[in-house]
mmCIF file of C-alpha atoms in Angstrom:
data_model
loop_
_atom_site.group_PDB
_atom_site.id
_atom_site.type_symbol
_atom_site.label_atom_id
_atom_site.label_comp_id
_atom_site.label_asym_id
_atom_site.label_seq_id
_atom_site.Cartn_x
_atom_site.Cartn_y
_atom_site.Cartn_z
ATOM 1 C CA MET A 7 -12.887 -23.760 12.072
ATOM 2 C CA LYS A 8 -11.429 -20.372 11.222
ATOM 3 C CA SER A 9 -12.240 -19.012 7.766
ATOM 4 C CA VAL A 10 -9.329 -18.130 5.536
ATOM 5 C CA LYS A 11 -9.439 -14.547 4.284
ATOM 6 C CA GLN A 12 -8.025 -13.503 0.987
ATOM 7 C CA SER A 13 -4.844 -11.507 1.077
ATOM 8 C CA PHE A 14 -2.924 -9.310 -1.287
ATOM 9 C CA SER A 15 0.580 -7.964 -1.791
ATOM 10 C CA VAL A 16 1.825 -4.649 -3.098
ATOM 11 C CA VAL A 17 3.396 -4.968 -6.547
ATOM 12 C CA ASN A 18 7.066 -3.936 -6.629
ATOM 13 C CA LEU A 19 7.188 -3.143 -2.915
ATOM 14 C CA GLY A 20 10.894 -4.020 -2.992
ATOM 15 C CA LYS A 21 11.476 -0.787 -4.903
ATOM 16 C CA PHE A 22 10.296 1.128 -1.828
ATOM 17 C CA GLN A 23 12.100 -1.018 0.740
ATOM 18 C CA HIS A 24 15.473 0.157 1.935
ATOM 19 C CA TYR A 25 16.134 -2.852 4.158
ATOM 20 C CA LYS A 26 15.242 -6.247 2.718
ATOM 21 C CA ASP A 27 15.778 -8.391 5.795
ATOM 22 C CA ARG A 28 13.928 -6.593 8.578
ATOM 23 C CA ASN A 29 10.986 -4.404 9.486
ATOM 24 C CA PRO A 30 12.017 -0.966 8.186
ATOM 25 C CA PRO A 31 11.013 2.223 10.004
ATOM 26 C CA TRP A 32 10.488 3.966 6.647
ATOM 27 C CA ILE A 33 10.097 3.355 2.924
ATOM 28 C CA LYS A 34 11.601 5.127 -0.068
ATOM 29 C CA LEU A 35 9.201 7.402 -1.940
ATOM 30 C CA TYR A 36 10.622 8.479 -5.263
ATOM 31 C CA ASN A 37 9.725 11.832 -6.816
ATOM 32 C CA GLU A 38 9.255 10.045 -10.159
ATOM 33 C CA LEU A 39 5.844 9.161 -8.738
ATOM 34 C CA LEU A 40 4.862 12.674 -9.839
ATOM 35 C CA GLU A 41 5.273 11.570 -13.467
ATOM 36 C CA ASP A 42 3.498 8.227 -13.055
ATOM 37 C CA TYR A 43 0.394 8.439 -15.242
ATOM 38 C CA GLU A 44 -1.573 5.693 -13.461
ATOM 39 C CA PHE A 45 -0.885 7.264 -10.065
ATOM 40 C CA ALA A 46 -1.825 10.724 -11.375
ATOM 41 C CA CYS A 47 -5.175 9.389 -12.619
ATOM 42 C CA LEU A 48 -6.192 8.238 -9.127
ATOM 43 C CA GLN A 49 -8.480 10.359 -6.980
ATOM 44 C CA ASP A 50 -6.604 12.175 -4.210
ATOM 45 C CA ALA A 51 -8.022 9.905 -1.468
ATOM 46 C CA SER A 52 -6.875 6.812 -3.384
ATOM 47 C CA LYS A 53 -3.374 8.265 -3.783
ATOM 48 C CA LEU A 54 -3.056 8.757 -0.044
ATOM 49 C CA HIS A 55 -4.563 5.355 0.713
ATOM 50 C CA LEU A 56 -2.061 3.725 -1.641
ATOM 51 C CA ILE A 57 0.940 5.400 0.009
ATOM 52 C CA LEU A 58 -0.319 4.398 3.453
ATOM 53 C CA ILE A 59 -0.903 0.830 2.222
ATOM 54 C CA TRP A 60 2.742 0.793 1.081
ATOM 55 C CA LEU A 61 3.764 1.741 4.628
ATOM 56 C CA LEU A 62 1.523 -0.933 6.105
ATOM 57 C CA ALA A 63 2.817 -3.565 3.673
ATOM 58 C CA SER A 64 6.382 -2.765 4.687
ATOM 59 C CA ARG A 65 5.485 -3.773 8.259
ATOM 60 C CA SER A 66 3.769 -7.011 7.351
ATOM 61 C CA SER A 67 6.162 -8.781 4.969
ATOM 62 C CA ASN A 68 3.923 -7.504 2.158
ATOM 63 C CA ILE A 69 0.989 -9.746 3.026
ATOM 64 C CA LEU A 70 -2.193 -7.836 3.828
ATOM 65 C CA PRO A 71 -5.748 -9.096 4.293
ATOM 66 C CA LEU A 72 -8.111 -8.128 1.487
ATOM 67 C CA ASP A 73 -10.349 -6.435 4.050
ATOM 68 C CA SER A 74 -11.017 -2.760 3.390
ATOM 69 C CA GLY A 75 -12.414 -2.172 6.896
ATOM 70 C CA TRP A 76 -9.305 -3.583 8.556
ATOM 71 C CA ILE A 77 -6.964 -1.690 6.199
ATOM 72 C CA SER A 78 -8.926 1.523 6.784
ATOM 73 C CA ARG A 79 -8.557 1.182 10.555
ATOM 74 C CA LYS A 80 -4.844 0.337 10.353
ATOM 75 C CA ILE A 81 -4.055 3.418 8.226
ATOM 76 C CA SER A 82 -6.441 5.646 10.239
ATOM 77 C CA ALA A 83 -8.499 6.496 7.157
ATOM 78 C CA THR A 84 -11.598 8.613 7.720
ATOM 79 C CA GLU A 85 -13.377 6.773 4.912
ATOM 80 C CA GLU A 86 -13.203 3.125 3.932
ATOM 81 C CA VAL A 87 -10.483 2.234 1.452
ATOM 82 C CA ASP A 88 -11.806 1.387 -2.005
ATOM 83 C CA PHE A 89 -9.523 -1.238 -3.541
ATOM 84 C CA THR A 90 -11.125 -1.003 -6.988
ATOM 85 C CA PRO A 91 -8.948 1.811 -8.409
ATOM 86 C CA LEU A 92 -5.833 0.391 -6.744
ATOM 87 C CA ILE A 93 -6.012 -3.117 -8.182
ATOM 88 C CA LYS A 94 -4.534 -3.628 -11.601
ATOM 89 C CA GLN A 95 -6.890 -5.746 -13.660
#
């Protein structure tokens, strides 16, 4: 029997999606992100990981496995993604 892995979705991904009904080749990245306090408080590596996770989520109907090793490989990260600062408690 195959084990079921936990998954997660990006909050408000629709804000970054241009096309709602298909696999988009790009996402919208608003410059207001520069004024987002929570984003600004992240370490630089976490900021980049988050943006790349947004891209990955746009390709997968916003359902991603909660597997930092898999996510790290898919976004070509040189260090493993740490979900802790990215998850809103």
